[in-house]
Tab-separated table of C-alpha atoms and ligand atoms in Angstrom:
chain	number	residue	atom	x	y	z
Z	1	UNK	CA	1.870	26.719	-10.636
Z	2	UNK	CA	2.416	27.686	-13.862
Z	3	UNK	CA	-0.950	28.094	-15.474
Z	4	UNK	CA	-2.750	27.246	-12.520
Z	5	UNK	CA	-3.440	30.038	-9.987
Z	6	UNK	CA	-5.751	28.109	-7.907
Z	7	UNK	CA	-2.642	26.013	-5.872
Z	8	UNK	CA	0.159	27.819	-4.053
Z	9	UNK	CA	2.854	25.779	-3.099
Z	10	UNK	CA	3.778	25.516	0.837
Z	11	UNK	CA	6.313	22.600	0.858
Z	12	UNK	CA	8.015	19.635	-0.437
Z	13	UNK	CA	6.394	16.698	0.636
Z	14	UNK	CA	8.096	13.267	-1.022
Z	15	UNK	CA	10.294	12.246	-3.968
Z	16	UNK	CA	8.178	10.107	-5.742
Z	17	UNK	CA	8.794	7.454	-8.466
Z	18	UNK	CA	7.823	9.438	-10.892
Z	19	UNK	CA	8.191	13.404	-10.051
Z	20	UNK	CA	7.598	15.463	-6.493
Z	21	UNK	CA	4.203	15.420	-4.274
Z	22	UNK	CA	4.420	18.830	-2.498
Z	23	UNK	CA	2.164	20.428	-0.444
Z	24	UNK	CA	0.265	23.165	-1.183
Z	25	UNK	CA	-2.604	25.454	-0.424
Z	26	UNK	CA	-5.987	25.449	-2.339
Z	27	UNK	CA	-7.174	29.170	-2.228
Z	28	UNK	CA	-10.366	28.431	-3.463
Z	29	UNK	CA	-11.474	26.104	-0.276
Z	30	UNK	CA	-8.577	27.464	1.776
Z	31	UNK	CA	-7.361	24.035	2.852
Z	32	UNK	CA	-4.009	22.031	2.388
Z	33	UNK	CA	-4.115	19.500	-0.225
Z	34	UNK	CA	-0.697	17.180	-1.832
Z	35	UNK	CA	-0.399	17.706	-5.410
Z	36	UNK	CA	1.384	14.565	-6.899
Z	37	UNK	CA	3.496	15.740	-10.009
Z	38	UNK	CA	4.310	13.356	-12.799
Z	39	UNK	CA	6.518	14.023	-15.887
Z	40	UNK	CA	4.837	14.026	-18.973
Z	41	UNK	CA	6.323	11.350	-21.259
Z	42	UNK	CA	5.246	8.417	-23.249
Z	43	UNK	CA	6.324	6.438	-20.843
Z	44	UNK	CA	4.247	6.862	-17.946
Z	45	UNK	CA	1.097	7.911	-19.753
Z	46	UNK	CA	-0.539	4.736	-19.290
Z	47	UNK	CA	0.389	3.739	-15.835
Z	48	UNK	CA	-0.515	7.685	-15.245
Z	49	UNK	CA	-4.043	7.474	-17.016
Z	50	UNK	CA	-4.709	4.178	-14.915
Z	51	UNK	CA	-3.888	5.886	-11.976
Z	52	UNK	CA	-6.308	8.670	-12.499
Z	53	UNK	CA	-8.960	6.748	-13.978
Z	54	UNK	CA	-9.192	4.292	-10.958
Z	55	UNK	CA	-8.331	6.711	-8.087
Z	56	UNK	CA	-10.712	8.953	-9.156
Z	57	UNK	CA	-13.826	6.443	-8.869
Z	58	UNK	CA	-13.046	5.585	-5.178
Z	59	UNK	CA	-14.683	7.636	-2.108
Z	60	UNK	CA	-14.162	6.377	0.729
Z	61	UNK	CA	-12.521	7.238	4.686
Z	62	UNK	CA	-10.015	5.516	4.687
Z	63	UNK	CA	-8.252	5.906	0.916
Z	64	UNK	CA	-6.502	9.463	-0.156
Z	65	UNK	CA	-9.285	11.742	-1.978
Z	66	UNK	CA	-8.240	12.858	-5.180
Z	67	UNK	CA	-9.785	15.800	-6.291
Z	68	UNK	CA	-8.538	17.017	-9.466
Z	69	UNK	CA	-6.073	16.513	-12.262
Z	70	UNK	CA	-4.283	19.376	-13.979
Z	71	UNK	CA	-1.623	19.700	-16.782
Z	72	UNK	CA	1.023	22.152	-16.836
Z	73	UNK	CA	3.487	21.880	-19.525
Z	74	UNK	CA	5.725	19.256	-18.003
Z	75	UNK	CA	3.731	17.602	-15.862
Z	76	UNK	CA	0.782	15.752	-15.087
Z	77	UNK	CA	-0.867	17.151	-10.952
Z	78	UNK	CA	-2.532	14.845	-8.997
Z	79	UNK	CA	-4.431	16.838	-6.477
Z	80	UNK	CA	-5.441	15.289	-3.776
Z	81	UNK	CA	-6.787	15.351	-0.089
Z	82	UNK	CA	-3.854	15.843	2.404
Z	83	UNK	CA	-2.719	13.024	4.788
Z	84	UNK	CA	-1.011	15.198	7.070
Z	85	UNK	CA	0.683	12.637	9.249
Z	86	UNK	CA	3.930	10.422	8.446
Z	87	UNK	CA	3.323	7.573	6.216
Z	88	UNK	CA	3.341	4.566	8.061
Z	89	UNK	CA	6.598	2.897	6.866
Z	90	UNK	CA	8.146	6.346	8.851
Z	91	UNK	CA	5.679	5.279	11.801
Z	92	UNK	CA	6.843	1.575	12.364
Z	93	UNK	CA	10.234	2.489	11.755
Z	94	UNK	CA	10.013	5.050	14.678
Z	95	UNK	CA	8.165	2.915	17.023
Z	96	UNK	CA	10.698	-0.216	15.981
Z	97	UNK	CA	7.237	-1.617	15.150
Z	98	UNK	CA	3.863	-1.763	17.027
Z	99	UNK	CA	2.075	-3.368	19.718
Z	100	UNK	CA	-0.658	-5.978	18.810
Z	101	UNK	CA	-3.629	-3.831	19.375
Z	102	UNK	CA	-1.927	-0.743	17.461
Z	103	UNK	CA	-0.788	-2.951	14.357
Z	104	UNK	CA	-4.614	-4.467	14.235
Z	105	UNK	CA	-6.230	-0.428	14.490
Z	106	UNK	CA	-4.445	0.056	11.466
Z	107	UNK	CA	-4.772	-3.190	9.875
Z	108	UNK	CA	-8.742	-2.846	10.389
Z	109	UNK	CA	-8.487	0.253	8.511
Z	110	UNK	CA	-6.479	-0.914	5.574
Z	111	UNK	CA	-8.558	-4.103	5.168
Z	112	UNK	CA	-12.015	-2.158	4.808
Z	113	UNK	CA	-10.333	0.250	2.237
Z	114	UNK	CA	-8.937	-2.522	0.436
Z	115	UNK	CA	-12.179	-4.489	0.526
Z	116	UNK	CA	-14.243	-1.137	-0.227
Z	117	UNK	CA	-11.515	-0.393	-3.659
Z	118	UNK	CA	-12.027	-4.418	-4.473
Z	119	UNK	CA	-15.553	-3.883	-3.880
Z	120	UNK	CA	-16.229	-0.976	-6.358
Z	121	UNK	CA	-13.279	-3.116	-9.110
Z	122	UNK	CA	-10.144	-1.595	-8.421
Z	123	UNK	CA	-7.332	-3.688	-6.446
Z	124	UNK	CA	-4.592	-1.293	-5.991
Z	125	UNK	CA	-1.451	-3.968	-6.269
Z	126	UNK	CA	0.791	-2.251	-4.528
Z	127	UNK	CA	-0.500	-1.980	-0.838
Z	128	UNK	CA	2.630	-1.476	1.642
Z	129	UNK	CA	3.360	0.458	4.328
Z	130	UNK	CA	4.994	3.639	2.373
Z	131	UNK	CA	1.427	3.945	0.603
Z	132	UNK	CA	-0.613	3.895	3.833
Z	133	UNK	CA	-0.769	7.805	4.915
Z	134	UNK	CA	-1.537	8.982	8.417
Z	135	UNK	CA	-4.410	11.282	8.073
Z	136	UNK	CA	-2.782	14.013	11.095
Z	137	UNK	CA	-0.122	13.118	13.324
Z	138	UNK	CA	-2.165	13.032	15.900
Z	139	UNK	CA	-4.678	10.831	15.634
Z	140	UNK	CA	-4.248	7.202	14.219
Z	141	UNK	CA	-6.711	7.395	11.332
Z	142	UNK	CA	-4.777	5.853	8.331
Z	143	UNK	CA	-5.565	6.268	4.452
Z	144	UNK	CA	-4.220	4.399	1.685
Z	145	UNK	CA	-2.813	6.298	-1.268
Z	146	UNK	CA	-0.916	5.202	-5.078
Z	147	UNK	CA	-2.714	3.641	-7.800
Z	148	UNK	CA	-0.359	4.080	-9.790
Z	149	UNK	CA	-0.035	0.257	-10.185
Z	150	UNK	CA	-3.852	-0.459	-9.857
Z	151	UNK	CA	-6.104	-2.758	-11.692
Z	152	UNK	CA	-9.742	-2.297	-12.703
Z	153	UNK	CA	-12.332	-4.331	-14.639
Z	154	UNK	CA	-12.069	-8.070	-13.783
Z	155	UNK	CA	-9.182	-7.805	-11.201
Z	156	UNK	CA	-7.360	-10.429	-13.159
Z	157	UNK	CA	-4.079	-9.310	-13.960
Z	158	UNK	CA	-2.389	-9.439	-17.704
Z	159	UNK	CA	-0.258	-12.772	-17.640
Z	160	UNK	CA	3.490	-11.582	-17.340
Z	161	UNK	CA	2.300	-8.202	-15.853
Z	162	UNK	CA	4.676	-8.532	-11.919
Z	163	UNK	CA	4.381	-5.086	-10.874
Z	164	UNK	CA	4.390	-4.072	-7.102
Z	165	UNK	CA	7.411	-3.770	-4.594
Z	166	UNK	CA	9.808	-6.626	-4.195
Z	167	UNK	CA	9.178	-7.534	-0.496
Z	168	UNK	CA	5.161	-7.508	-1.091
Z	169	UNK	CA	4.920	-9.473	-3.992
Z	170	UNK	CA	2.989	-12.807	-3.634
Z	171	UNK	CA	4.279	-15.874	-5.194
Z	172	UNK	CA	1.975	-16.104	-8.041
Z	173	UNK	CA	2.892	-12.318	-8.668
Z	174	UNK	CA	6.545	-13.429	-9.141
Z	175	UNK	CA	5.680	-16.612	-11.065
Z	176	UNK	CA	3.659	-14.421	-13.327
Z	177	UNK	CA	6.872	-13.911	-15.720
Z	178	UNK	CA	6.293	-17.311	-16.783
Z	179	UNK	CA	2.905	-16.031	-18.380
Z	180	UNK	CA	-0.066	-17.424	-15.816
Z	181	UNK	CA	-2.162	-15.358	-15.312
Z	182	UNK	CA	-3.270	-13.832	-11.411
Z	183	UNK	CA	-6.068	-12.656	-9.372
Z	184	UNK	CA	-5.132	-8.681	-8.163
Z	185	UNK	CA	-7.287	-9.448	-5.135
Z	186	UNK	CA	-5.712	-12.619	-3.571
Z	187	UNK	CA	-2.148	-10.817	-4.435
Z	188	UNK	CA	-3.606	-7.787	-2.361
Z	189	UNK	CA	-4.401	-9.840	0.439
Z	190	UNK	CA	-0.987	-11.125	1.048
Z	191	UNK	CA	0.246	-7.778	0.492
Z	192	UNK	CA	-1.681	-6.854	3.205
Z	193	UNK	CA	-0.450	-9.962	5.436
Z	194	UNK	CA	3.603	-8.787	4.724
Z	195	UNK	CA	2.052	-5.177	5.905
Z	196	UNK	CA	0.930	-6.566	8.701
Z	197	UNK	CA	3.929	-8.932	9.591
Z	198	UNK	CA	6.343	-5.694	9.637
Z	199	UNK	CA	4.067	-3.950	11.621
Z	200	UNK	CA	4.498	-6.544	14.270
Z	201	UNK	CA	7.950	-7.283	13.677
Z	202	UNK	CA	9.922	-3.893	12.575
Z	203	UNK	CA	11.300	-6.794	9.849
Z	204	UNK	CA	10.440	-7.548	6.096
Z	205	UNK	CA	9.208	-11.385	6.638
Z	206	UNK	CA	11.271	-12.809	3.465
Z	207	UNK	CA	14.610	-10.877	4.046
Z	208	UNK	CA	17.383	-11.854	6.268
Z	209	UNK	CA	20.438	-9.507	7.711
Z	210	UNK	CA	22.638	-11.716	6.246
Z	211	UNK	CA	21.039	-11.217	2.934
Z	212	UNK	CA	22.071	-7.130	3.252
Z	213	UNK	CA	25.806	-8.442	2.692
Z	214	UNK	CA	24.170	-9.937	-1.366
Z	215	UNK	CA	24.533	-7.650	-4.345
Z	216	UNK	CA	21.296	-5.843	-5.461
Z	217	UNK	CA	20.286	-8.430	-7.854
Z	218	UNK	CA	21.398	-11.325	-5.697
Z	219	UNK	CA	19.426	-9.877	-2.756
Z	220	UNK	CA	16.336	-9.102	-4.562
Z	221	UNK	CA	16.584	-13.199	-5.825
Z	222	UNK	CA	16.802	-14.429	-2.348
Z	223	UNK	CA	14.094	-12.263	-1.001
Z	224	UNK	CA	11.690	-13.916	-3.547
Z	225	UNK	CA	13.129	-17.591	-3.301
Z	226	UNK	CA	12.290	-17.106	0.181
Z	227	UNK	CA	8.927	-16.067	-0.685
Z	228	UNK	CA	8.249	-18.907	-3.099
Z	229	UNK	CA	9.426	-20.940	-0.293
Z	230	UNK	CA	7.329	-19.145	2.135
Z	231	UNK	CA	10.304	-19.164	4.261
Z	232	UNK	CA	9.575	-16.793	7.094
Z	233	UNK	CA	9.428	-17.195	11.217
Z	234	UNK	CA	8.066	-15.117	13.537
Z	235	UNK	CA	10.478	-14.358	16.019
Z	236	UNK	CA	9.979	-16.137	19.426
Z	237	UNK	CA	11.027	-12.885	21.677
Z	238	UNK	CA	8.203	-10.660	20.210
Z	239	UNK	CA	5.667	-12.737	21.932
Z	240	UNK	CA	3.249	-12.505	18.777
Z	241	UNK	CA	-0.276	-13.787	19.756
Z	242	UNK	CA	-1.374	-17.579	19.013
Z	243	UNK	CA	-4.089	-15.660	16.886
Z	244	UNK	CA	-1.855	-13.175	15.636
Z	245	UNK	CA	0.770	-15.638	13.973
Z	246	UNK	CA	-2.371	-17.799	12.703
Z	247	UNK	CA	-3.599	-14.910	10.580
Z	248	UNK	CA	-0.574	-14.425	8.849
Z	249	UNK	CA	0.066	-18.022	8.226
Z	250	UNK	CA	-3.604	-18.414	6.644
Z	251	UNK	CA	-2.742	-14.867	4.917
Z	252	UNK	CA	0.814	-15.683	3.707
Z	253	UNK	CA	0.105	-18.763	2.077
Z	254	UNK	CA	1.629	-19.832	-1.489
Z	255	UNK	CA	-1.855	-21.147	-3.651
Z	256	UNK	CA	-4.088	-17.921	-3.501
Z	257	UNK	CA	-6.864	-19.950	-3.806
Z	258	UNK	CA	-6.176	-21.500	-0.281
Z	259	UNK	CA	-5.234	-17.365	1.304
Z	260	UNK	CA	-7.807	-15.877	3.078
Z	261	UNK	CA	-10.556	-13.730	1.321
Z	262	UNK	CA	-10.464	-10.269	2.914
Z	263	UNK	CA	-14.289	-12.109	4.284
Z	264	UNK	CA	-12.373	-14.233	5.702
Z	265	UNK	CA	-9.530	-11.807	7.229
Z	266	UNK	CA	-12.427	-10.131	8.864
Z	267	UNK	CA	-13.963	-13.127	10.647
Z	268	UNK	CA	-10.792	-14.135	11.824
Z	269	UNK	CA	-10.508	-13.661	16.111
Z	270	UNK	CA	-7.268	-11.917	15.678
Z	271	UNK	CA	-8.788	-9.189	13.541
Z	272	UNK	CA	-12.429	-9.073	15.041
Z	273	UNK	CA	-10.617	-8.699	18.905
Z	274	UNK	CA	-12.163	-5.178	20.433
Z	275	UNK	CA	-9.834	-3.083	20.778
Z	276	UNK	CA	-9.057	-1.573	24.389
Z	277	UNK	CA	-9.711	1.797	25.486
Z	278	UNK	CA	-6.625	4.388	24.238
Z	279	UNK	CA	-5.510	3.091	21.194
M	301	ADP	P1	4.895	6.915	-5.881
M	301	ADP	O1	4.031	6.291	-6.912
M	301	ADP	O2	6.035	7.626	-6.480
M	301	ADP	O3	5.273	5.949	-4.795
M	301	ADP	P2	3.021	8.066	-3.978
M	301	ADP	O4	1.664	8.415	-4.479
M	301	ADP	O5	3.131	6.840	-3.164
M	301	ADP	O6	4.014	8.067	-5.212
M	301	ADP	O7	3.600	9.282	-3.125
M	301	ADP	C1	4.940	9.243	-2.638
M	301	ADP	C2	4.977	9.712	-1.189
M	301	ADP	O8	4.452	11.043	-1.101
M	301	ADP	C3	4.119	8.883	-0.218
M	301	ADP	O9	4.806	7.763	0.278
M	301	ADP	C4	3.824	9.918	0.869
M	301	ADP	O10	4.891	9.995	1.802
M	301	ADP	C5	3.717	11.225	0.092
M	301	ADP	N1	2.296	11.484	-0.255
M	301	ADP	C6	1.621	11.021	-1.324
M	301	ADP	N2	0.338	11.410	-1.329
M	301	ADP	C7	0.179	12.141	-0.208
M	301	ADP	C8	-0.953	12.822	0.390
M	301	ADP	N3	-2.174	12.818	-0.201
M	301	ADP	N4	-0.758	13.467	1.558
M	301	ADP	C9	0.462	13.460	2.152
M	301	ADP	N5	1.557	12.834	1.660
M	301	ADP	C10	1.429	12.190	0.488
M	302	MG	MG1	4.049	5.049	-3.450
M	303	MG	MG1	3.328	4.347	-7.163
């Protein structure tokens, strides 16, 4: 890369939001890493720094190791460690979504790296499934990745600030426009229930088919009336769990005072179930 020698490029990995995140190889350790590019601009310099800044401070198994930053003239690198599996949204998609046991492997995972990053004062705020990595496609060791909407210092979010994806956004997230103020962590946590709900269900829980027939704007307005109105079902035919569907009704619940606290996630039977042998 241009005035970096120690990267060689091996692939294209993803489009990203904001630039590429290619794969490449590291000839000083001789091992794979991603290298997330961002365009320099005005723009994205604070979202960017943030990004950095709180990534940076977290070390854990189960979240993406960044390594380094570099600049070349037009962008800003990310290095980082390489998840070499799909990302999960590609993995539930495949499987036309996942069994009980599988969905809680990986939902063990994610809730220990979220509580870890809450833990050491960054909430990430936008946990989904496109942002959970698969460490190697063969073994079913998952790794959350993108800060690039994170929050640090006192987890309270900016009143007014809704960032996030649509379909995970909690309902104080979307009330936030009218200038209350939220707590990243709560809003976390139900991201983390709508994770888990399409896991189990192949289905976003606050989107309907009939919805697909709406104009952008229109759809994107029903998805989050239907979250205000925490109008989702579980559908009969999947055969969810009795434990299963009470975890993501005391997860996907409207005050976020009255959620779960990932404490309590973890206490709950559903989550704390052993899992069987092959998973
Ligand atoms: P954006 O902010 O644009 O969503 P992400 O950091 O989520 O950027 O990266 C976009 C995509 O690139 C991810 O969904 C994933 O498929 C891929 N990707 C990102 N980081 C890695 C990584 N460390 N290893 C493998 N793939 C990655
Ligand atoms: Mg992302
Ligand atoms: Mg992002």
């Amino acid at each position: 890369f241009a005035g970096n020698e120690r990267y060689q490029k091996v692939a294209d990995l993803a489009k990203g939001t904001f630039g590429l995140v290619v794969l490449a190889l590291d000839r000083k350790t001789s091992r794979q890493v991603a290298i997330k590019f961002i365009e320099r601009g005005q723009k994205v310099t604070k979202n960017v720094l943030r990004e950095i800044i709180n990534h940076k401070r977290l070390n854990h198994p189960h979240v993406v190791r960044l390594q380094e930053v570099f600049l070349t003239p037009y962008y800003l690198a990310i290095v980082m460690e390489y998840a070499a599996g799909s990302n999960m949204f590609q993995l539930v998609v495949r499987k036309s979504g996942l069994g009980e046991a599988e969905a809680r492997w990986y939902f063990q995972q994610i809730i220990i790296a979220v509580d870890y990053c809450h833990k050491v004062g960054v909430a990430n705020r936008d946990i989904k499934l496109e942002n959970t990595l698969l460490s190697s496609p063969d073994q079913p060791v998952v790794k959350i990745c993108d800060f690039g909407y994170s929050k640090d210092e006192n987890l309270q979010s900016a009143p007014g600030s809704r960032v996030g994806t649509p379909a995970y956004l909690a309902p104080e997230v979307i009330l936030t426009t009218q200038g209350k103020k939220y707590d990243a962590k709560a809003a976390d946590v139900w991201s983390c229930g709508v994770m888990l709900y399409i896991m189990l269900t192949a289905a976003y829980p606050f989107s309907r088919p009939e919805d697909q027939r709406l104009a952008p704007s229109a759809k994107l307005h029903a998805m989050m009336q239907r979250t205000l109105n925490l109008d989702f079902s579980i559908p009969r035919q999947l055969e969810v769990s009795a434990q299963g569907q009470d975890l993501l009704r005391r997860i996907l619940v409207r005050v976020p005072t009255e959620r779960l606290t990932l404490q309590e996630v973890m206490r709950h039977p559903w989550f704390c179930t052993d899992l069987p042998d092959g998973v």
